[in-house]
Coordinates of N, CA, C and O in Angstrom, one line a residue:
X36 N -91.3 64.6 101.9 CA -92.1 63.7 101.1 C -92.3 62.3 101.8 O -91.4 61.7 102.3
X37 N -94.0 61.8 101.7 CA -93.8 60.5 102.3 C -93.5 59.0 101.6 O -93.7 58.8 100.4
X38 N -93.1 58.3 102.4 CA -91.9 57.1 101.6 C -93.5 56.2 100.6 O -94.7 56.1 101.0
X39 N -93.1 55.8 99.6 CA -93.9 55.2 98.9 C -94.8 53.5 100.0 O -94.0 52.7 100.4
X40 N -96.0 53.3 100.2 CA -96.3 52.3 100.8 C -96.0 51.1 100.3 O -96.4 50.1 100.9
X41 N -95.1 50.8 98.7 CA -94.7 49.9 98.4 C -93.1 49.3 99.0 O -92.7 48.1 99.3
X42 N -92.2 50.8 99.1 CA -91.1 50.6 99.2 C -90.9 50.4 100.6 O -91.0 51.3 101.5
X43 N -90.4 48.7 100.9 CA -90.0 48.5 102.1 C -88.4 48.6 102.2 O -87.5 48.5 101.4
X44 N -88.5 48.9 103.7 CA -87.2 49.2 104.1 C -87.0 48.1 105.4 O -87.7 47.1 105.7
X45 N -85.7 48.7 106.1 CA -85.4 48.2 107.4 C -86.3 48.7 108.3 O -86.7 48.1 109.3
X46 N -86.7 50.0 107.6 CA -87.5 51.1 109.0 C -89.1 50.4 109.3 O -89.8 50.1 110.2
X47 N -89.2 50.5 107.4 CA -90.5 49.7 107.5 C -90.9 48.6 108.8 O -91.5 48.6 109.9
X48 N -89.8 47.3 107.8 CA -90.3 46.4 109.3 C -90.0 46.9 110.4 O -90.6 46.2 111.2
X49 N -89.5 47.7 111.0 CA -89.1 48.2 112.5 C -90.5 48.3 113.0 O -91.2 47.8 113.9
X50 N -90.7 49.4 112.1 CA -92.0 50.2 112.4 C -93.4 49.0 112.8 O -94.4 49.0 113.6
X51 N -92.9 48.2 111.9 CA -94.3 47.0 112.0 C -94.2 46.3 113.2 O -95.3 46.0 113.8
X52 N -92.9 45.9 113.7 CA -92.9 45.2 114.8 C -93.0 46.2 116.0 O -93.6 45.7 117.0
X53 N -92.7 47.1 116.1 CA -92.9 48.4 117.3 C -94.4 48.3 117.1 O -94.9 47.8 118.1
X54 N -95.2 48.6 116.4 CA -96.4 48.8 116.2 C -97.4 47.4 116.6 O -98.4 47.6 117.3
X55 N -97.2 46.3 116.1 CA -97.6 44.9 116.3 C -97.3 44.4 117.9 O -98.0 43.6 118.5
X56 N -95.9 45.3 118.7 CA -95.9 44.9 120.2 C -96.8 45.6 121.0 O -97.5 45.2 121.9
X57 N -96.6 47.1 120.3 CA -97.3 48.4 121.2 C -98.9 47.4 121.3 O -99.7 47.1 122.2
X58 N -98.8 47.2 120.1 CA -101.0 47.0 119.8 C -100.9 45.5 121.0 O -101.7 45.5 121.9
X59 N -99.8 44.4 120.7 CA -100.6 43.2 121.3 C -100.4 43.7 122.6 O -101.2 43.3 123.4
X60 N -99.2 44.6 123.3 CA -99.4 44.1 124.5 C -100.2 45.5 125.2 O -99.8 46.1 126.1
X61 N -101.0 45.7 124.7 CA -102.0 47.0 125.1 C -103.2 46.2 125.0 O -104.0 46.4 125.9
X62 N -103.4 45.6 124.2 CA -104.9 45.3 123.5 C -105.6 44.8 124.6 O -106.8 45.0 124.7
X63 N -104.8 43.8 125.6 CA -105.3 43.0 126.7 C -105.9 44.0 128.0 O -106.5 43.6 129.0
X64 N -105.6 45.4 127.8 CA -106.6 46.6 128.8 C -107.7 47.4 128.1 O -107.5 48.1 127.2
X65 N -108.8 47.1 128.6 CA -110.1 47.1 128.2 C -111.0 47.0 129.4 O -110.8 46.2 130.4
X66 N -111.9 47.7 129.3 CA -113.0 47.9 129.9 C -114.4 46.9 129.0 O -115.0 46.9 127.9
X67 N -114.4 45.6 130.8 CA -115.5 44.8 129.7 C -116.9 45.7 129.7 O -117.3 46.5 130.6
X68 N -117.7 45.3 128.1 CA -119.0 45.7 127.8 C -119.8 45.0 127.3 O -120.9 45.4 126.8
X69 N -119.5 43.5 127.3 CA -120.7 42.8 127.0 C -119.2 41.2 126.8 O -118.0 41.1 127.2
X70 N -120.0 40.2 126.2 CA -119.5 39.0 126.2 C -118.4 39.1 125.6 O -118.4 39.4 124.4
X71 N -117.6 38.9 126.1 CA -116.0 38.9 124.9 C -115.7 39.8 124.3 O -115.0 39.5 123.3
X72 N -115.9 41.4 124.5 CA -116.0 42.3 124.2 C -115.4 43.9 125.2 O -115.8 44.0 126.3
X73 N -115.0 44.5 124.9 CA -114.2 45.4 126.0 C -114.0 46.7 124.8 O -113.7 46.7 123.6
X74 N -114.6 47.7 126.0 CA -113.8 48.8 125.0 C -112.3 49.2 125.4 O -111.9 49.5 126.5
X75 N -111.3 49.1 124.3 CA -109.9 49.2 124.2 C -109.2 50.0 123.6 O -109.1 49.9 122.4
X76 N -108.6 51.1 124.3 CA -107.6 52.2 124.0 C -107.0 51.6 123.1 O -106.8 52.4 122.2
X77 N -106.4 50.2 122.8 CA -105.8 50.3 121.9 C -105.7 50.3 120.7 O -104.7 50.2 120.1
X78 N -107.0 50.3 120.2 CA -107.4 50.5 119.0 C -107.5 52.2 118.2 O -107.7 52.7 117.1
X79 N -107.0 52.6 119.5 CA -106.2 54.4 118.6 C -104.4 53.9 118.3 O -103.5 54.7 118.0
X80 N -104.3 52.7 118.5 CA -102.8 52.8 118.0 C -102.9 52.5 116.4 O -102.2 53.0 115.5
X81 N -103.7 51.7 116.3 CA -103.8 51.4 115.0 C -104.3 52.4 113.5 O -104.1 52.2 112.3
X82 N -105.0 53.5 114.1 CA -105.1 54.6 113.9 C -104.0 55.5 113.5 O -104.0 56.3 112.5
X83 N -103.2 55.4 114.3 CA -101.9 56.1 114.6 C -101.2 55.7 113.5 O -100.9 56.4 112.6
X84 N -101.0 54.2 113.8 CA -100.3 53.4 112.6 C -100.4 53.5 111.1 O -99.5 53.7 110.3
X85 N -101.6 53.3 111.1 CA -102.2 53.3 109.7 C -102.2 54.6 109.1 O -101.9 54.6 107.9
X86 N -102.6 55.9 109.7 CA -102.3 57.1 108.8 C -100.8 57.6 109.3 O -100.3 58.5 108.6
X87 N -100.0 57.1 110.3 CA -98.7 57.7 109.8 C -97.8 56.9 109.2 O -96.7 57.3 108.9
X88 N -98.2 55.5 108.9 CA -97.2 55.1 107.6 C -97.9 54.1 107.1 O -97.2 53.2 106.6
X89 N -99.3 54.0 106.9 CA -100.2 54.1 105.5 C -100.4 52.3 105.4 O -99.6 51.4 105.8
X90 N -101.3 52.2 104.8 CA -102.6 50.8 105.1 C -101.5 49.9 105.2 O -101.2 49.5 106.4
X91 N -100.9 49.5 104.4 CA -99.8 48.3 104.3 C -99.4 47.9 106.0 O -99.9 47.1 106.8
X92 N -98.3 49.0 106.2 CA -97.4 49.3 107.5 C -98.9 49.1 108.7 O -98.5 48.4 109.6
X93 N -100.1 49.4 108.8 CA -101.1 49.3 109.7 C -101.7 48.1 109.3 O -102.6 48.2 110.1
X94 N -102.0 47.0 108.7 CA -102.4 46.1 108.3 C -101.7 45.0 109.3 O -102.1 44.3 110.1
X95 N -100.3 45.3 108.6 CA -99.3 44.5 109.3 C -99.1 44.2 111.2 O -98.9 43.2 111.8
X96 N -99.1 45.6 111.5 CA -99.1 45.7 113.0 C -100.2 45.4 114.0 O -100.1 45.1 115.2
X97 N -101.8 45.5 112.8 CA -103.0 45.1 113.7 C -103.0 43.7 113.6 O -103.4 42.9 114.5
X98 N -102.5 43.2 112.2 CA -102.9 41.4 112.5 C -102.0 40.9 113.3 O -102.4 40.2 114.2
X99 N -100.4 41.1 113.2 CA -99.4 40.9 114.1 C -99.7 41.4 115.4 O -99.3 40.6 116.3
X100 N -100.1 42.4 115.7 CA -100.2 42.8 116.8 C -101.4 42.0 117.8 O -101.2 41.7 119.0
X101 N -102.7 41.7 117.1 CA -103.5 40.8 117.6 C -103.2 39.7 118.0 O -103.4 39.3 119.1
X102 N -102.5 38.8 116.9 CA -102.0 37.2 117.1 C -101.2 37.1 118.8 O -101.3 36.3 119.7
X103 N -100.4 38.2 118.6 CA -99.5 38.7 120.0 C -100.2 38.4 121.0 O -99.9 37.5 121.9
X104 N -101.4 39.3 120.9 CA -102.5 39.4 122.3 C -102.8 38.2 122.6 O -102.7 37.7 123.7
X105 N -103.3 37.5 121.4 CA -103.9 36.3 121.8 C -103.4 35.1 122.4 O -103.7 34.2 123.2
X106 N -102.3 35.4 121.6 CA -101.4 34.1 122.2 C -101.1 34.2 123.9 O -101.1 33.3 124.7
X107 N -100.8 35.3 124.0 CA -100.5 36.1 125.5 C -101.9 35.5 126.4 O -101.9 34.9 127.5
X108 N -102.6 35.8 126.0 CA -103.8 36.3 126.8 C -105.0 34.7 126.8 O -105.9 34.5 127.6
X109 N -104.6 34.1 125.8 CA -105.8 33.0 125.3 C -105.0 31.7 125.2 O -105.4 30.6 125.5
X110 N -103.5 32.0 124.7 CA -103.0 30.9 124.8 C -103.3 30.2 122.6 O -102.9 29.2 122.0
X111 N -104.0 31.1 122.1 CA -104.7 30.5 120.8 C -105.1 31.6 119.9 O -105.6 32.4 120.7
X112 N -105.2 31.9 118.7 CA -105.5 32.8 117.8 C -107.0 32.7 117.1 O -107.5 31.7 116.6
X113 N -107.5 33.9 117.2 CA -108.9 34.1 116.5 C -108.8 34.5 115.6 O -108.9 35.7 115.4
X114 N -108.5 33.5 114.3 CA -107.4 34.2 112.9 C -109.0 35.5 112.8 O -108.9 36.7 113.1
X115 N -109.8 35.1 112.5 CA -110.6 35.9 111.8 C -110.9 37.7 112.6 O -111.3 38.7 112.0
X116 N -110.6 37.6 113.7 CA -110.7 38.8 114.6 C -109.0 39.7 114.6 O -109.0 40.9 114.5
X117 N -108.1 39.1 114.6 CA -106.6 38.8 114.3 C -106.8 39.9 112.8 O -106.9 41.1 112.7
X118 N -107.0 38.7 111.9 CA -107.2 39.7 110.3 C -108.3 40.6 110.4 O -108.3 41.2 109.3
X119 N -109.4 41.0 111.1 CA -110.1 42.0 111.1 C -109.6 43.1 111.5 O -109.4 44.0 110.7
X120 N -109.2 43.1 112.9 CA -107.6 44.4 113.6 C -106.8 44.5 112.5 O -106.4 45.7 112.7
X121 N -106.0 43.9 111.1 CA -105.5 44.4 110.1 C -106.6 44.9 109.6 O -106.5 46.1 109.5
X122 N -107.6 44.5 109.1 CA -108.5 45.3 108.0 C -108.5 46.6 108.3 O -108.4 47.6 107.6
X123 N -108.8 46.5 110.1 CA -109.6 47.9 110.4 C -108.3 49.2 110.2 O -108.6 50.4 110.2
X124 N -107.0 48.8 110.2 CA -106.3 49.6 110.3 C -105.4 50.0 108.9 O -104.6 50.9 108.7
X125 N -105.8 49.2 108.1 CA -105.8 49.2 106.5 C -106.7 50.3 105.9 O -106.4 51.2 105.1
X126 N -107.7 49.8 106.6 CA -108.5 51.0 105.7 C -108.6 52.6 106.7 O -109.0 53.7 106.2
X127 N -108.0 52.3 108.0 CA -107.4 53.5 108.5 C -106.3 54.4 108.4 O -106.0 55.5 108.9
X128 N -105.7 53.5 107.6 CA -104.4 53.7 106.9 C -104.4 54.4 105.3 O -103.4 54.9 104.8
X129 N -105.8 54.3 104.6 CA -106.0 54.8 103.5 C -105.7 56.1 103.4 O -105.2 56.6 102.3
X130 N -105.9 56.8 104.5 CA -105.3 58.4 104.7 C -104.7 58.8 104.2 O -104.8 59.8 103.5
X131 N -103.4 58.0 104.2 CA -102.0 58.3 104.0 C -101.7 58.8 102.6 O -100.9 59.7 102.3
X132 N -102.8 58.0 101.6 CA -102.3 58.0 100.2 C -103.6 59.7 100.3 O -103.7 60.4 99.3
X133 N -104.2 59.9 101.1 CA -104.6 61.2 100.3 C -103.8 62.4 99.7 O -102.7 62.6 100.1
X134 N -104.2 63.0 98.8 CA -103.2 64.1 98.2 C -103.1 65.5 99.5 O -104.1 66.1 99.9
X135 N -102.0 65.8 99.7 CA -101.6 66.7 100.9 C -101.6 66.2 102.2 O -101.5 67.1 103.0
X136 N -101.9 64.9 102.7 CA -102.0 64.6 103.8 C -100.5 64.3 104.2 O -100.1 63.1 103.8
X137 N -99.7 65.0 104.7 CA -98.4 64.4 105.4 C -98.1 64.9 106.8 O -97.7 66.0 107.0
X138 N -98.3 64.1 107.9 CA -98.6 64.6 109.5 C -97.0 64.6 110.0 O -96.7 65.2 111.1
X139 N -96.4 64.2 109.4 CA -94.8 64.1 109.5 C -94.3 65.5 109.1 O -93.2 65.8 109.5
X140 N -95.2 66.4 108.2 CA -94.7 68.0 107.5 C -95.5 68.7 108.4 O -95.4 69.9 108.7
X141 N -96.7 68.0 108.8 CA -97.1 68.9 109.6 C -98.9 69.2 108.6 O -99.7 70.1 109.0
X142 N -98.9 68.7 107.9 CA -99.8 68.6 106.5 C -101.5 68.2 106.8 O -101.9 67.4 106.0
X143 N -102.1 68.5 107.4 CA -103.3 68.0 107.2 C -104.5 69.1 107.5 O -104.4 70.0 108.2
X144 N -105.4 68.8 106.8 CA -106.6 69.5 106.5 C -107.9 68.8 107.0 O -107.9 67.6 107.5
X145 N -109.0 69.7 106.9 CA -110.3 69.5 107.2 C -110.9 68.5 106.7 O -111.7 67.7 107.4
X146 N -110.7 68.3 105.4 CA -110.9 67.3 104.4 C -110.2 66.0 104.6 O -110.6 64.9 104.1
X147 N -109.2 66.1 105.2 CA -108.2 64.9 105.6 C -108.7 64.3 107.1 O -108.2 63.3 107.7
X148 N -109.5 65.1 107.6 CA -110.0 64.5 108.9 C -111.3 64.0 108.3 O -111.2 62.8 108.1
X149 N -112.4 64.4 107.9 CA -113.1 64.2 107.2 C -112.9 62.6 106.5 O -113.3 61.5 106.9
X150 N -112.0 63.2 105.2 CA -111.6 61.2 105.1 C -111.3 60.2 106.0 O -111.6 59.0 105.9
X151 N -110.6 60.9 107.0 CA -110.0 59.8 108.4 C -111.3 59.0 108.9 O -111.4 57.8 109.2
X152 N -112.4 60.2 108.9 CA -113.2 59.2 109.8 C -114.1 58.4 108.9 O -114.5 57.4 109.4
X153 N -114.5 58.6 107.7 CA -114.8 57.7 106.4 C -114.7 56.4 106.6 O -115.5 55.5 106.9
X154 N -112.6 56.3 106.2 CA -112.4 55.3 105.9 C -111.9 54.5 107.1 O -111.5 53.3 106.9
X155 N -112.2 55.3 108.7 CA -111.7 54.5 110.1 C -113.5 53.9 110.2 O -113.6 52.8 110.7
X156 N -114.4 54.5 110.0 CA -115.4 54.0 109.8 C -116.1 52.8 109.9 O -116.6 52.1 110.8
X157 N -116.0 52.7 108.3 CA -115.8 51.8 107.0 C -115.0 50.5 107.8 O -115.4 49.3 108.0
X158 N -113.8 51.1 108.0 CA -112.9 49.8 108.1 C -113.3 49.0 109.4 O -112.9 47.9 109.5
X159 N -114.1 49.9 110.5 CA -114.2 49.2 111.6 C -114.7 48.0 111.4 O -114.2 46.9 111.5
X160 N -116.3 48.7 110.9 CA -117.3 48.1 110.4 C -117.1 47.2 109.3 O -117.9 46.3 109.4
X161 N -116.3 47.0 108.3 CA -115.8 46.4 107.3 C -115.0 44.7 108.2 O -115.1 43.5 107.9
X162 N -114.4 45.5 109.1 CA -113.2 44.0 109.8 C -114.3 43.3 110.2 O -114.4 42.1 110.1
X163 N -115.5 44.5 111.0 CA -116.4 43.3 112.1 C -117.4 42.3 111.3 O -117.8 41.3 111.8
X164 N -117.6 43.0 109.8 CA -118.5 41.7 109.4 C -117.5 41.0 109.2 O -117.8 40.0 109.9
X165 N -116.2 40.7 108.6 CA -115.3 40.3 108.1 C -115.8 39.1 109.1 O -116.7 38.4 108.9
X166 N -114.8 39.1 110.2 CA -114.9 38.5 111.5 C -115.7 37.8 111.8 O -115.4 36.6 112.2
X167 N -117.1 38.1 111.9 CA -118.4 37.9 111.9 C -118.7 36.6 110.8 O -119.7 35.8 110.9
X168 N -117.8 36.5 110.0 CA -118.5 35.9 108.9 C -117.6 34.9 109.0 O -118.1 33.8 108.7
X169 N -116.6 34.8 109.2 CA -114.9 33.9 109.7 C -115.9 33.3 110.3 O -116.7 32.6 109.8
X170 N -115.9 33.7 112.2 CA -116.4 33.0 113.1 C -117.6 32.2 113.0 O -117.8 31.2 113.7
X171 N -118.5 32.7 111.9 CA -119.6 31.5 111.7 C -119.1 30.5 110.6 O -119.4 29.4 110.8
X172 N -118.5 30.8 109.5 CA -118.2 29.8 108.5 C -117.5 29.1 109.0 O -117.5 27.8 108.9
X173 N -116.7 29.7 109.5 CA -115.1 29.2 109.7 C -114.5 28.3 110.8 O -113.6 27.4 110.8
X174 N -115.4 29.1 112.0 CA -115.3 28.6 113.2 C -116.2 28.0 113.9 O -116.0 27.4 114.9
X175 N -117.5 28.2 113.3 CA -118.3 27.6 113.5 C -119.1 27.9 114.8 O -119.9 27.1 115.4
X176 N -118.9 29.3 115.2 CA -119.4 30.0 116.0 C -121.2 30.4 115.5 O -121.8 30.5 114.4
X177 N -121.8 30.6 117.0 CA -123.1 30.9 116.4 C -123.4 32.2 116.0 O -123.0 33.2 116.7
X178 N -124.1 32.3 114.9 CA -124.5 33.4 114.5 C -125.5 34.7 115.6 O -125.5 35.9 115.5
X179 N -125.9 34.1 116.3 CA -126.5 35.0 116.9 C -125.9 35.5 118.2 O -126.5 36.5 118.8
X180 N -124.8 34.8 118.6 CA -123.5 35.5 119.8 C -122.9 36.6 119.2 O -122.8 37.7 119.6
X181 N -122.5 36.0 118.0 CA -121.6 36.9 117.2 C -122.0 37.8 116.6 O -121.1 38.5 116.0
X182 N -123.4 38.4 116.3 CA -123.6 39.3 115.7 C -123.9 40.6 117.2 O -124.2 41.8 117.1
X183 N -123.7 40.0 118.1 CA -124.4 40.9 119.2 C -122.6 41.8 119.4 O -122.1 42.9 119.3
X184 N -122.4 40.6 119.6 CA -120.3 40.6 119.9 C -119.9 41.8 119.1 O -119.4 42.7 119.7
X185 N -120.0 41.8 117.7 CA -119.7 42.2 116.7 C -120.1 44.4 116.9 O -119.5 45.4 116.7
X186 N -121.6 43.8 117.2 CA -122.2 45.7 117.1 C -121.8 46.6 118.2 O -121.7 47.8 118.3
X187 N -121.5 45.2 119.4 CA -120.8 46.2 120.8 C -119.3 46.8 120.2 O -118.7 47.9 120.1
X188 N -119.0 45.2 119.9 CA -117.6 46.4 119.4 C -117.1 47.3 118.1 O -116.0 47.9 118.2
X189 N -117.6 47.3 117.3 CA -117.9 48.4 116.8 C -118.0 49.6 117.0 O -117.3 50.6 116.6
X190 N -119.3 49.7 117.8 CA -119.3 51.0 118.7 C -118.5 51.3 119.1 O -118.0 52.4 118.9
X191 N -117.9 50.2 120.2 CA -117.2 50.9 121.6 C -115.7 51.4 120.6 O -115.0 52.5 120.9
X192 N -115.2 50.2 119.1 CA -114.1 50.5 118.7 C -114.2 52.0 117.8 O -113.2 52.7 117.7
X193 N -115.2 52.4 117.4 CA -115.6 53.7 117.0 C -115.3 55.0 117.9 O -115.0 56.1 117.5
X194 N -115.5 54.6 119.2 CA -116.0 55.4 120.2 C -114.1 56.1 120.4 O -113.7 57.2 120.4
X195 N -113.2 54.7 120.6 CA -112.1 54.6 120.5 C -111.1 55.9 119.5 O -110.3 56.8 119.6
X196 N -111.9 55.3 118.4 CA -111.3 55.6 117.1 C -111.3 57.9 117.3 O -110.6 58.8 117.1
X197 N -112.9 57.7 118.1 CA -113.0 59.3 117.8 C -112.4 60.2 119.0 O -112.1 61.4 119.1
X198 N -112.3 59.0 120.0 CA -111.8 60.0 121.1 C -110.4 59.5 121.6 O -110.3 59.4 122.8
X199 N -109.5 59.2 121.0 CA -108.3 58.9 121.0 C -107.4 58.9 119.4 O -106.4 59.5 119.3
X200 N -107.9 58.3 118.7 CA -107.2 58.0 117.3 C -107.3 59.5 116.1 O -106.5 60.1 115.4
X201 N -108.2 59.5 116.3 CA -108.2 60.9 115.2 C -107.5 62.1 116.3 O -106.3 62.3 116.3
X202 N -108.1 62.7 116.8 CA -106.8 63.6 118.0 C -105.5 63.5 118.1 O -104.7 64.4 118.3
X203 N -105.1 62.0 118.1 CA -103.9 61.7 118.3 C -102.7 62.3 117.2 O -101.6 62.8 117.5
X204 N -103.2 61.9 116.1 CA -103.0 61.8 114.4 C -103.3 63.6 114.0 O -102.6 64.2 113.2
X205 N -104.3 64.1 114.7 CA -103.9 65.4 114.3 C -103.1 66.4 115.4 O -102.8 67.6 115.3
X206 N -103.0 65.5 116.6 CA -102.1 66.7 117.5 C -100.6 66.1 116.7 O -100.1 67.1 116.3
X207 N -100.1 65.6 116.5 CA -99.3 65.1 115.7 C -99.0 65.9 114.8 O -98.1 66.7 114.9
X208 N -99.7 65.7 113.8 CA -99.3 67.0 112.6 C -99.3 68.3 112.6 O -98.9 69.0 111.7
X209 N -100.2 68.9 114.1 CA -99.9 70.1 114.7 C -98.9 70.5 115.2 O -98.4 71.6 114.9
X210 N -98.4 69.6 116.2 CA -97.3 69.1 116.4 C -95.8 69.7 115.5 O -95.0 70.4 116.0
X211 N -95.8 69.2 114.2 CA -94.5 69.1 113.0 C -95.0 70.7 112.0 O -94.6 70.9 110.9
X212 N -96.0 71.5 112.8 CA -96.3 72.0 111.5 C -95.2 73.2 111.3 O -94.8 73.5 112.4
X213 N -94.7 73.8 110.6 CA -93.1 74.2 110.6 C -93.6 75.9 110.5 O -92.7 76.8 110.7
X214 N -94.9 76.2 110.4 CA -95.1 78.2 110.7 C -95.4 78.0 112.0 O -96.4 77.6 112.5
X215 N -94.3 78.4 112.5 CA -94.5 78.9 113.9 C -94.1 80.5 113.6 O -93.3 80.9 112.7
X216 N -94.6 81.2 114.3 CA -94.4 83.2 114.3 C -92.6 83.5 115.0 O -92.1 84.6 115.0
X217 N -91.8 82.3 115.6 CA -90.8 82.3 115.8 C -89.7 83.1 115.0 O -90.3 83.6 114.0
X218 N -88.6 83.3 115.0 CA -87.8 84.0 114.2 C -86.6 84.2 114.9 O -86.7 84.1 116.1
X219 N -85.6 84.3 114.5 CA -83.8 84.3 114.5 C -83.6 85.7 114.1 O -83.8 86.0 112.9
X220 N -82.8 87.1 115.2 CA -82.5 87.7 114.2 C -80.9 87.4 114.8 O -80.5 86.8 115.8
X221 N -80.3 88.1 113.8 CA -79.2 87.8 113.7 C -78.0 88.9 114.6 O -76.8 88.6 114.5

């Protein structure tokens, strides 16, 4: 049975900080594709994250895990891009609460990939206006850099999401699935 996404533990935070180092110190390998923009493997970690221990536990590790990068890499935090890497992995983390989805029993279905890519979608696209809308209110970035910025990576983090993050998450529960034709005689 999977642990409730309310009930935190020791493991919980463990998990968040393993997850928030894996993402920041990955995030900085990328292939550039336009201005400030790179497609990045590591955006199937968050994937990983978020449907094996559900929006909260993935929320936590993409914005933590961003700030990481940035500081590393920039010296300074792009809160709004920062909290978008949580969105996107929040709402890729929605999985978790689907009914029968458990990749830890070995548990998932057609319909549960189906949802995956819905709500990894959704959430990409969801962080990037997010972001989009930070950097111009907020930061006072121009609208028309950031909307270009914004559609490259989307894509490229989409492209991510399908050929690394959903595979991953279901060789995984392939992985734990417990009928194997094996057998013990005695």
């Amino acid at each position: 049975m999977k642990p409730s996404i309310w009930k935190w533990s020791t493991r919980t935070v463990v998990t968040i900080g393993i997850g928030a180092a894996l993402y920041g110190a990955t995030s900085w390998i990328g292939i550039s594709i336009g201005m400030n923009t790179q497609l990045r493997p590591s955006i199937a970690l968050l994937a990983i994250f978020g449907a094996l221990f559900g929006p909260i536990v993935g929320f936590f590790a993409g914005f933590l895990g961003h700030v990481i990068n940035d500081f590393i890499t920039n010296g300074t935090v792009w809160w709004g891009w920062a909290l978008g890497s949580g969105i996107t992995a929040a709402f890729m983390g929605l999985i978790y609460l689907a009914k029968g989805f458990n990749p830890q029993d070995g548990e998932i279905r057609k319909v549960h990939i189906i949802q995956f890519i819905v709500y990894g979608i959704i959430g990409i696209f969801a962080a990037l206006a997010f972001s989009y809308l930070f950097d111009i209110y907020v930061m006072g970035e121009p609208g028309d850099k950031v909307v270009v910025q914004a559609i490259v990576a989307g894509l490229a983090n989409t492209a991510v999401f399908f050929i690394l993050g959903i595979p991953a998450v279901w060789a995984y529960a392939k992985r734990n699935r417990n009928d194997t034709n094996l057998s013990v005689d005695s």
